[in-house]
XYZ file of C-alpha atoms in Angstrom:
545
model
C 63.129 123.219 83.499
C 65.449 121.023 85.513
C 66.371 123.855 87.824
C 62.783 125.000 88.212
C 61.917 125.714 91.857
C 58.213 125.134 92.537
C 58.335 127.307 95.631
C 59.084 130.249 93.375
C 56.123 129.434 91.143
C 53.382 129.843 93.789
C 52.468 132.748 95.992
C 52.516 132.813 99.787
C 48.752 132.290 100.103
C 48.923 129.005 98.229
C 51.946 127.907 100.248
C 50.113 128.536 103.482
C 47.079 126.666 102.179
C 49.200 123.605 101.296
C 50.923 123.622 104.693
C 47.566 123.891 106.378
C 46.215 120.939 104.395
C 49.286 118.822 105.187
C 48.867 119.483 108.912
C 45.159 118.644 108.652
C 45.974 115.360 106.894
C 48.598 114.532 109.517
C 46.109 115.259 112.295
C 43.462 113.092 110.592
C 45.976 110.253 110.163
C 46.767 110.353 113.881
C 43.052 110.346 114.730
C 42.458 107.373 112.427
C 45.432 105.531 113.915
C 44.157 106.261 117.416
C 40.675 105.033 116.486
C 42.141 101.865 114.940
C 43.976 101.150 118.173
C 40.800 101.794 120.140
C 38.849 99.476 117.837
C 41.495 96.770 118.216
C 41.375 97.165 121.973
C 37.594 96.954 121.900
C 37.758 93.852 119.711
C 40.094 92.216 122.202
C 37.713 93.069 125.011
C 34.841 91.666 122.964
C 36.817 88.449 122.304
C 37.560 88.096 126.000
C 33.897 88.643 126.850
C 32.882 86.097 124.220
C 35.287 83.530 125.662
C 34.026 84.199 129.170
C 30.448 83.848 127.917
C 31.272 80.533 126.237
C 32.979 79.375 129.427
C 29.926 80.235 131.532
C 27.580 78.608 129.010
C 29.681 75.455 129.076
C 29.715 75.433 132.859
C 25.932 75.812 132.912
C 25.459 73.047 130.344
C 27.723 70.706 132.311
C 25.858 71.447 135.536
C 22.524 70.802 133.851
C 23.850 67.609 132.294
C 24.974 66.311 135.683
C 21.593 67.140 137.178
C 19.260 66.095 134.369
C 21.288 64.309 131.683
C 22.357 60.712 131.239
C 25.422 59.572 133.156
C 26.831 57.546 130.272
C 29.606 59.115 128.222
C 28.498 57.534 124.969
C 28.651 59.702 121.878
C 25.703 60.686 119.716
C 25.778 58.534 116.572
C 25.117 61.652 114.491
C 28.327 63.209 115.801
C 30.664 60.225 115.763
C 32.117 61.005 112.326
C 32.977 64.515 113.458
C 34.635 63.218 116.614
C 36.938 60.965 114.674
C 38.691 63.428 112.404
C 42.389 63.027 111.625
C 44.779 64.514 114.147
C 47.786 66.578 113.117
C 50.175 68.782 115.010
C 48.154 71.825 115.872
C 48.817 75.082 114.045
C 46.200 77.792 114.331
C 47.146 79.077 110.858
C 46.467 75.732 109.256
C 43.059 74.406 108.298
C 41.268 71.969 110.576
C 42.183 68.312 110.029
C 39.918 66.400 107.685
C 37.191 64.322 109.294
C 37.516 60.554 109.277
C 35.294 57.894 110.764
C 36.383 55.142 113.127
C 33.999 52.207 113.146
C 33.823 49.439 115.734
C 32.770 45.870 115.067
C 30.992 44.081 117.879
C 30.914 40.291 117.833
C 27.538 39.089 119.031
C 27.046 35.536 120.266
C 25.507 33.335 117.603
C 23.177 31.535 119.975
C 20.405 33.192 121.924
C 20.361 32.038 125.527
C 16.749 31.495 126.502
C 14.949 30.972 129.769
C 15.653 27.243 129.897
C 19.402 27.880 129.731
C 19.143 30.436 132.525
C 17.183 27.998 134.718
C 19.092 24.863 133.817
C 20.880 24.712 137.180
C 17.704 24.580 139.239
C 16.430 21.398 140.826
C 13.505 19.899 138.909
C 10.643 18.357 140.876
C 8.421 16.299 138.566
C 4.733 15.944 139.421
C 2.724 13.574 137.207
C -0.994 14.097 136.826
C -2.540 10.687 136.059
C -6.083 9.435 136.209
C -7.064 7.235 139.110
C -8.112 3.610 138.459
C -11.767 4.587 138.561
C -11.190 7.440 136.099
C -9.430 5.187 133.533
C -12.775 3.504 132.705
C -14.487 4.799 129.550
C -17.766 6.485 130.389
C -19.339 5.184 127.161
C -18.384 1.500 126.996
C -16.687 0.829 130.353
C -13.449 -0.245 128.605
C -10.036 0.672 130.056
C -8.458 3.875 128.775
C -4.987 3.592 127.224
C -2.300 6.297 127.600
C -1.591 7.804 124.182
C 0.642 10.794 124.978
C 1.792 13.381 127.485
C 2.711 17.068 127.676
C 5.094 18.907 129.972
C 4.702 22.374 131.503
C 7.443 24.048 133.552
C 6.491 26.397 136.390
C 9.104 28.400 138.282
C 8.181 28.020 141.968
C 9.253 30.109 144.930
C 9.407 28.859 148.514
C 8.820 31.771 150.908
C 11.483 32.340 153.536
C 10.907 30.639 156.875
C 12.433 31.539 160.212
C 12.349 29.202 163.197
C 14.167 28.664 166.462
C 16.575 25.755 166.512
C 16.983 24.860 170.170
C 20.087 22.853 170.953
C 20.082 20.984 174.223
C 23.423 19.662 175.410
C 23.848 16.976 178.061
C 26.598 16.148 180.487
C 27.509 12.589 181.473
C 29.518 11.293 184.438
C 31.029 7.937 185.310
C 29.787 7.038 188.785
C 32.084 4.030 188.982
C 35.206 6.196 188.458
C 33.830 8.693 190.907
C 33.495 6.008 193.602
C 36.937 4.573 192.842
C 39.102 7.618 192.144
C 36.930 10.521 193.137
C 36.944 11.766 189.544
C 33.582 11.630 187.761
C 35.178 11.728 184.256
C 32.490 14.114 182.987
C 31.718 14.252 179.249
C 29.571 17.003 177.725
C 28.020 17.117 174.269
C 28.571 20.167 172.090
C 26.108 22.342 170.219
C 26.994 23.698 166.732
C 29.396 26.618 166.833
C 28.383 29.974 165.373
C 30.393 33.060 164.480
C 28.729 35.082 167.270
C 28.840 32.385 169.909
C 27.125 34.527 172.572
C 24.325 35.555 170.232
C 21.257 33.709 169.004
C 22.149 34.711 165.426
C 22.932 31.728 163.231
C 25.517 32.004 160.481
C 22.674 31.732 157.954
C 20.715 34.712 159.320
C 23.921 36.754 159.552
C 24.805 36.025 155.929
C 21.256 36.812 154.807
C 21.122 40.155 156.632
C 24.592 41.096 155.331
C 23.528 40.400 151.755
C 20.302 42.365 152.174
C 22.234 45.414 153.378
C 25.527 45.315 151.489
C 24.640 43.348 148.351
C 21.056 44.527 147.747
C 21.322 47.925 149.511
C 18.430 47.257 151.912
C 19.083 49.357 155.057
C 18.457 47.907 158.501
C 15.285 49.906 159.162
C 13.760 48.317 156.051
C 15.060 44.913 157.095
C 13.177 45.431 160.347
C 9.947 45.671 158.309
C 11.038 42.778 156.097
C 11.466 40.429 159.052
C 8.204 41.637 160.566
C 6.444 40.399 157.429
C 7.897 36.987 158.330
C 6.266 37.259 161.804
C 9.581 38.014 163.528
C 10.312 41.160 165.501
C 13.989 41.971 165.037
C 14.855 45.556 165.881
C 17.372 47.467 163.820
C 19.469 47.785 166.998
C 19.731 44.004 167.192
C 20.547 43.756 163.498
C 23.135 46.516 163.861
C 24.792 44.704 166.769
C 24.962 41.576 164.644
C 26.634 43.456 161.788
C 29.208 45.043 164.087
C 29.944 41.752 165.811
C 30.262 39.828 162.555
C 32.554 42.472 161.060
C 34.782 42.233 164.121
C 35.043 38.443 163.783
C 35.697 38.734 160.041
C 38.555 41.162 160.619
C 41.059 38.308 160.313
C 39.774 37.675 156.774
C 40.113 41.367 155.907
C 43.690 41.423 157.223
C 44.682 38.440 155.103
C 43.067 40.027 152.033
C 45.049 43.213 152.662
C 48.293 41.246 153.014
C 47.612 39.519 149.713
C 46.712 42.839 148.041
C 49.980 44.497 149.065
C 51.936 41.556 147.646
C 50.421 42.082 144.193
C 52.293 44.030 141.504
C 49.383 46.213 140.370
C 46.770 48.117 142.421
C 43.969 50.428 141.313
C 42.490 52.935 143.781
C 39.590 55.346 144.119
C 37.680 57.139 146.899
C 34.195 58.515 147.596
C 32.417 60.438 150.345
C 29.906 59.251 152.922
C 27.946 60.778 155.767
C 28.660 59.715 159.330
C 26.594 60.547 162.403
C 28.615 61.635 165.447
C 28.140 60.492 169.039
C 25.581 63.259 169.669
C 23.361 62.070 166.846
C 24.252 64.924 164.513
C 25.654 64.687 161.020
C 29.365 65.326 160.972
C 30.169 68.674 159.342
C 33.371 67.424 157.752
C 33.309 64.993 154.839
C 34.241 61.392 155.551
C 35.708 59.107 152.918
C 35.581 55.493 151.879
C 38.759 54.577 150.024
C 38.844 51.554 147.719
C 41.844 49.503 146.617
C 41.739 46.545 144.221
C 44.228 44.353 142.475
C 44.637 45.151 138.779
C 43.369 42.610 136.277
C 40.747 39.922 136.921
C 42.672 36.925 138.234
C 42.771 36.521 142.018
C 40.895 39.802 142.330
C 40.883 41.466 145.753
C 38.702 44.497 146.533
C 39.238 46.317 149.825
C 37.400 49.288 151.317
C 39.052 51.510 153.914
C 37.081 54.086 155.935
C 38.942 57.283 156.805
C 37.841 60.611 158.274
C 39.604 62.729 155.634
C 40.824 62.768 152.059
C 44.322 63.515 153.256
C 47.285 62.068 151.410
C 48.226 60.350 154.661
C 45.337 57.881 154.129
C 46.704 56.031 151.076
C 50.203 56.379 152.518
C 49.146 54.653 155.734
C 47.203 51.929 153.925
C 49.740 51.118 151.196
C 52.886 51.864 153.179
C 56.022 51.094 151.172
C 54.148 49.470 148.280
C 56.509 49.052 145.310
C 54.210 48.015 142.456
C 52.126 49.970 139.942
C 49.445 52.235 141.447
C 46.734 53.451 139.061
C 44.451 56.330 140.073
C 42.756 59.453 138.799
C 44.600 62.784 138.931
C 44.197 63.356 142.695
C 47.616 64.383 144.004
C 47.024 62.762 147.406
C 48.221 59.418 146.067
C 51.651 60.917 145.389
C 52.520 60.311 149.055
C 52.891 56.618 148.217
C 56.421 57.464 147.216
C 57.770 54.068 146.163
C 54.844 53.129 143.934
C 55.079 53.452 140.151
C 52.243 55.818 139.246
C 49.888 55.111 136.361
C 47.130 57.573 135.504
C 43.721 57.052 133.939
C 42.901 57.768 130.283
C 39.151 57.813 131.036
C 39.559 60.872 133.270
C 41.533 62.667 130.550
C 38.919 61.740 127.942
C 36.119 62.984 130.206
C 37.562 66.515 130.200
C 37.296 66.706 126.404
C 33.989 64.871 126.310
C 32.392 67.510 128.563
C 33.358 70.117 125.955
C 32.551 68.407 122.658
C 29.316 66.756 123.802
C 27.700 70.192 124.114
C 28.655 71.404 120.629
C 26.651 71.257 117.407
C 28.153 70.067 114.111
C 29.384 73.472 112.987
C 30.983 74.232 116.342
C 32.628 70.798 116.369
C 34.389 71.537 113.080
C 36.018 74.609 114.633
C 36.749 73.034 118.000
C 40.317 72.367 119.102
C 39.068 70.079 121.893
C 37.872 67.520 119.359
C 41.491 66.686 118.524
C 42.333 65.755 122.122
C 39.128 63.742 122.376
C 40.015 61.823 119.213
C 43.426 60.825 120.541
C 41.659 59.174 123.476
C 39.196 57.468 121.126
C 41.946 56.046 118.946
C 43.826 54.624 121.936
C 40.616 53.016 123.179
C 39.952 51.599 119.700
C 43.347 49.867 119.774
C 42.663 48.476 123.248
C 39.272 47.130 122.199
C 40.689 45.503 119.079
C 43.456 43.793 121.065
C 41.055 42.590 123.736
C 38.577 41.137 121.251
C 41.293 39.461 119.194
C 43.654 38.047 121.821
C 42.104 38.083 125.314
C 41.525 34.300 125.291
C 45.192 33.586 124.651
C 47.648 32.837 127.447
C 50.165 35.303 125.990
C 47.616 38.152 125.755
C 49.675 40.516 127.924
C 52.813 39.898 125.865
C 50.921 40.610 122.652
C 49.375 43.756 124.099
C 52.777 44.949 125.310
C 54.292 44.642 121.810
C 51.279 46.151 120.031
C 51.206 49.123 122.391
C 54.858 49.902 121.665
C 54.121 49.723 117.977
C 50.739 51.518 117.790
C 49.903 53.295 121.057
C 53.299 54.843 121.807
C 53.258 57.122 118.703
C 49.720 58.264 119.556
C 50.753 59.196 123.088
C 53.695 61.191 121.715
C 51.418 63.038 119.271
C 48.878 63.659 122.028
C 51.590 65.120 124.250
C 52.841 67.398 121.432
C 49.284 68.547 120.708
C 48.890 69.463 124.373
C 52.104 71.503 124.470
C 51.127 73.529 121.384
C 47.454 74.078 122.221
C 48.014 75.101 125.820
C 49.940 78.177 124.642
C 46.862 79.559 122.841
C 44.040 78.446 125.180
C 42.614 80.595 127.974
C 43.731 78.980 131.256
C 40.264 79.152 132.855
C 38.366 78.022 129.771
C 37.138 74.387 129.594
C 39.744 73.638 126.921
C 42.477 75.320 128.944
C 41.577 73.247 131.996
C 41.409 70.045 129.927
C 44.827 70.725 128.421
C 46.349 71.544 131.806
C 44.917 68.305 133.244
C 46.273 66.350 130.276
C 49.712 67.969 130.574
C 49.968 66.796 134.199
C 48.667 63.257 133.681
C 49.737 62.184 130.205
C 53.464 61.582 130.935
C 52.537 58.992 133.595
C 50.092 57.384 131.165
C 53.122 56.134 129.271
C 53.667 53.608 132.054
C 51.198 51.327 130.233
C 53.955 50.819 127.655
C 56.084 49.056 130.282
C 53.740 46.164 131.104
C 50.968 44.571 129.038
C 48.963 43.690 132.165
C 48.341 47.372 132.944
C 45.003 48.858 131.858
C 44.692 52.222 130.116
C 42.123 53.456 132.630
C 40.960 53.130 136.217
C 37.398 52.147 135.291
C 37.616 48.817 137.098
C 38.192 50.679 140.366
C 35.237 52.972 139.674
C 33.043 49.937 138.992
C 34.264 48.310 142.200
C 33.327 51.346 144.307
C 29.936 51.718 142.608
C 28.116 49.146 144.839
C 29.054 51.257 147.852
C 27.800 54.424 146.113
C 24.494 52.709 145.247
C 24.120 51.441 148.794
C 24.876 54.907 150.155
C 21.850 56.269 148.292
C 19.645 53.877 150.234
C 21.044 53.900 153.738
C 22.188 57.549 153.454
C 24.692 57.506 156.311
C 26.615 55.369 158.812
C 25.984 55.579 162.518
C 29.436 56.385 163.930
C 32.857 55.660 162.537
C 32.824 52.134 163.950
C 29.811 51.354 161.778
C 31.585 52.743 158.717
C 34.657 50.600 159.410
C 32.448 47.534 159.853
C 30.784 48.312 156.546
C 34.214 48.523 154.919
C 35.102 45.032 156.166
C 31.863 43.401 155.023
C 31.799 45.227 151.683
C 35.360 44.052 151.032
C 34.516 40.380 151.552
C 31.267 40.541 149.575
C 32.704 42.393 146.576
C 35.768 40.159 146.441
C 33.529 37.070 146.540
C 31.427 38.533 143.712
C 34.520 39.168 141.600
C 35.415 35.464 141.878
C 31.996 34.319 140.667
C 30.833 33.018 144.044
C 27.260 32.883 145.286
C 27.782 35.484 147.995
C 25.267 34.326 150.592
C 26.341 30.680 150.325
C 29.971 31.713 150.547
C 29.399 33.854 153.655
C 27.709 30.935 155.408
C 30.586 28.640 154.403
C 33.206 31.165 155.534
C 31.533 31.749 158.897
C 31.124 27.996 159.430
C 34.823 27.485 158.776
C 35.783 30.293 161.148
C 33.361 29.039 163.807
C 34.514 25.427 163.707
C 38.168 26.009 162.881
C 38.014 22.980 160.563
C 40.355 24.420 157.939
C 43.077 26.995 157.584
C 41.741 30.437 156.744
C 43.783 30.535 153.507
C 41.734 27.637 152.139
C 38.489 29.543 152.772
C 39.461 32.764 150.977
C 37.420 33.726 147.901
C 40.293 32.886 145.516
C 41.047 29.476 147.040
C 41.048 26.549 144.598
C 39.765 24.313 147.406
C 36.346 25.944 147.724
C 33.417 23.557 147.144
C 31.793 23.689 143.717
C 28.348 24.487 145.113
C 29.603 27.948 146.151
C 30.286 28.934 142.547
C 27.693 30.501 140.276
C 27.308 28.232 137.277
C 27.957 29.959 133.956
C 25.337 27.903 132.103
């Protein structure tokens, strides 16, 4: 049996049948293998198409959100627990991190500030309503009426604006005796009050008022023309425009000193936005023009400067900042890299926004599978630390020292984990997908975010700069464009002074009048009239109570 040869046990017909069946099986196996490869290829194509579809859907949702949705980046309260899941080093083979919830405690003031508190700084004019002598006689018995009590009622009154011409007549005097004796009349001439535009009829008060209407309350000059007409005064927008240009020219010395002070600071935040400018032929310029904004970091001795430029070229910040050596915080625009000597700090809010645009469009089930939620949560945790530190220590003199130490202890590990997450995830994400773009943006910016670990005075984001440029953006919606580049540069000067005065808690219109009076009369050094000067009169400051 051991030496039995099966081939000898079957006939040739059976052998041929077996060989035929083996070939058929081999052929079928190859067909199945080929079909499996085709199916796998098709599945890959389907996955690619699905990703492209998701990308297009996300793009459409983001476009619609920008057009019709709210501008705030607040998170839906129903989704917040999903957004705050635990982060781990990403591994596609591992399960999603478990979901945790980060809660924030907001300290509300114990006392409610009512209307009386808000009006407590106003002058009170008391008017007593008493009976006349004849009316204090009782109509029944003719006895005298006796006062038994009183009530008070407060009415907030408004005095309408009033414009009038103040005509100053100056006289010249001569000494006739000296003239007879020496031939010299010894002439003395009285002086009229000096104004910023000494050849114009515009007072410093009307200049300050018109500036505030345009640059503080976004009321364009053609509407101011109608406003003044309601006060029975015909002031054309051309006249008002000439006043603005002239005032900006005179205030240039203030702008220059503000710029000098800005460049001496150790920390600057910057941003830029577009504006429309009309060319000399009255047509809208085809190329975009830009208003750049630079402000000192932090809140003390704040300086906010606007700089009009015709392009968004990297030469613009280079020319403005020159050889600036301090910290420069911006968004991810590479144009600021030309400021070679500055220590770059990037903005966490811009990184967070990339992930927010993804996760805000997802439902609960999609959020659980999302890889973008992890990057978003790193941003949230860093912000939670910043908020906690600010609420706990911001009133202390050593706040920056405390924040520096706490960041090294708590924020530094998060930044390292965030960076590792980015390196791992970017290998698996489609480059053109929203997540791929967010990861690529993070990879470029996150290393420079670590600069906040060097100095406790540095902020984690550039939001203060965005808030500082917002008044210009709001004003742009109203006046739409600037007539010529000179007008845009004048706007930059006036905006700079107004926004800096606001940041120091000054009543802007009162301060502008004071500043122009000081410049007109030359009664004090310009340094003492700057918005941050400790020598400014108290009446210029907005009272906190």
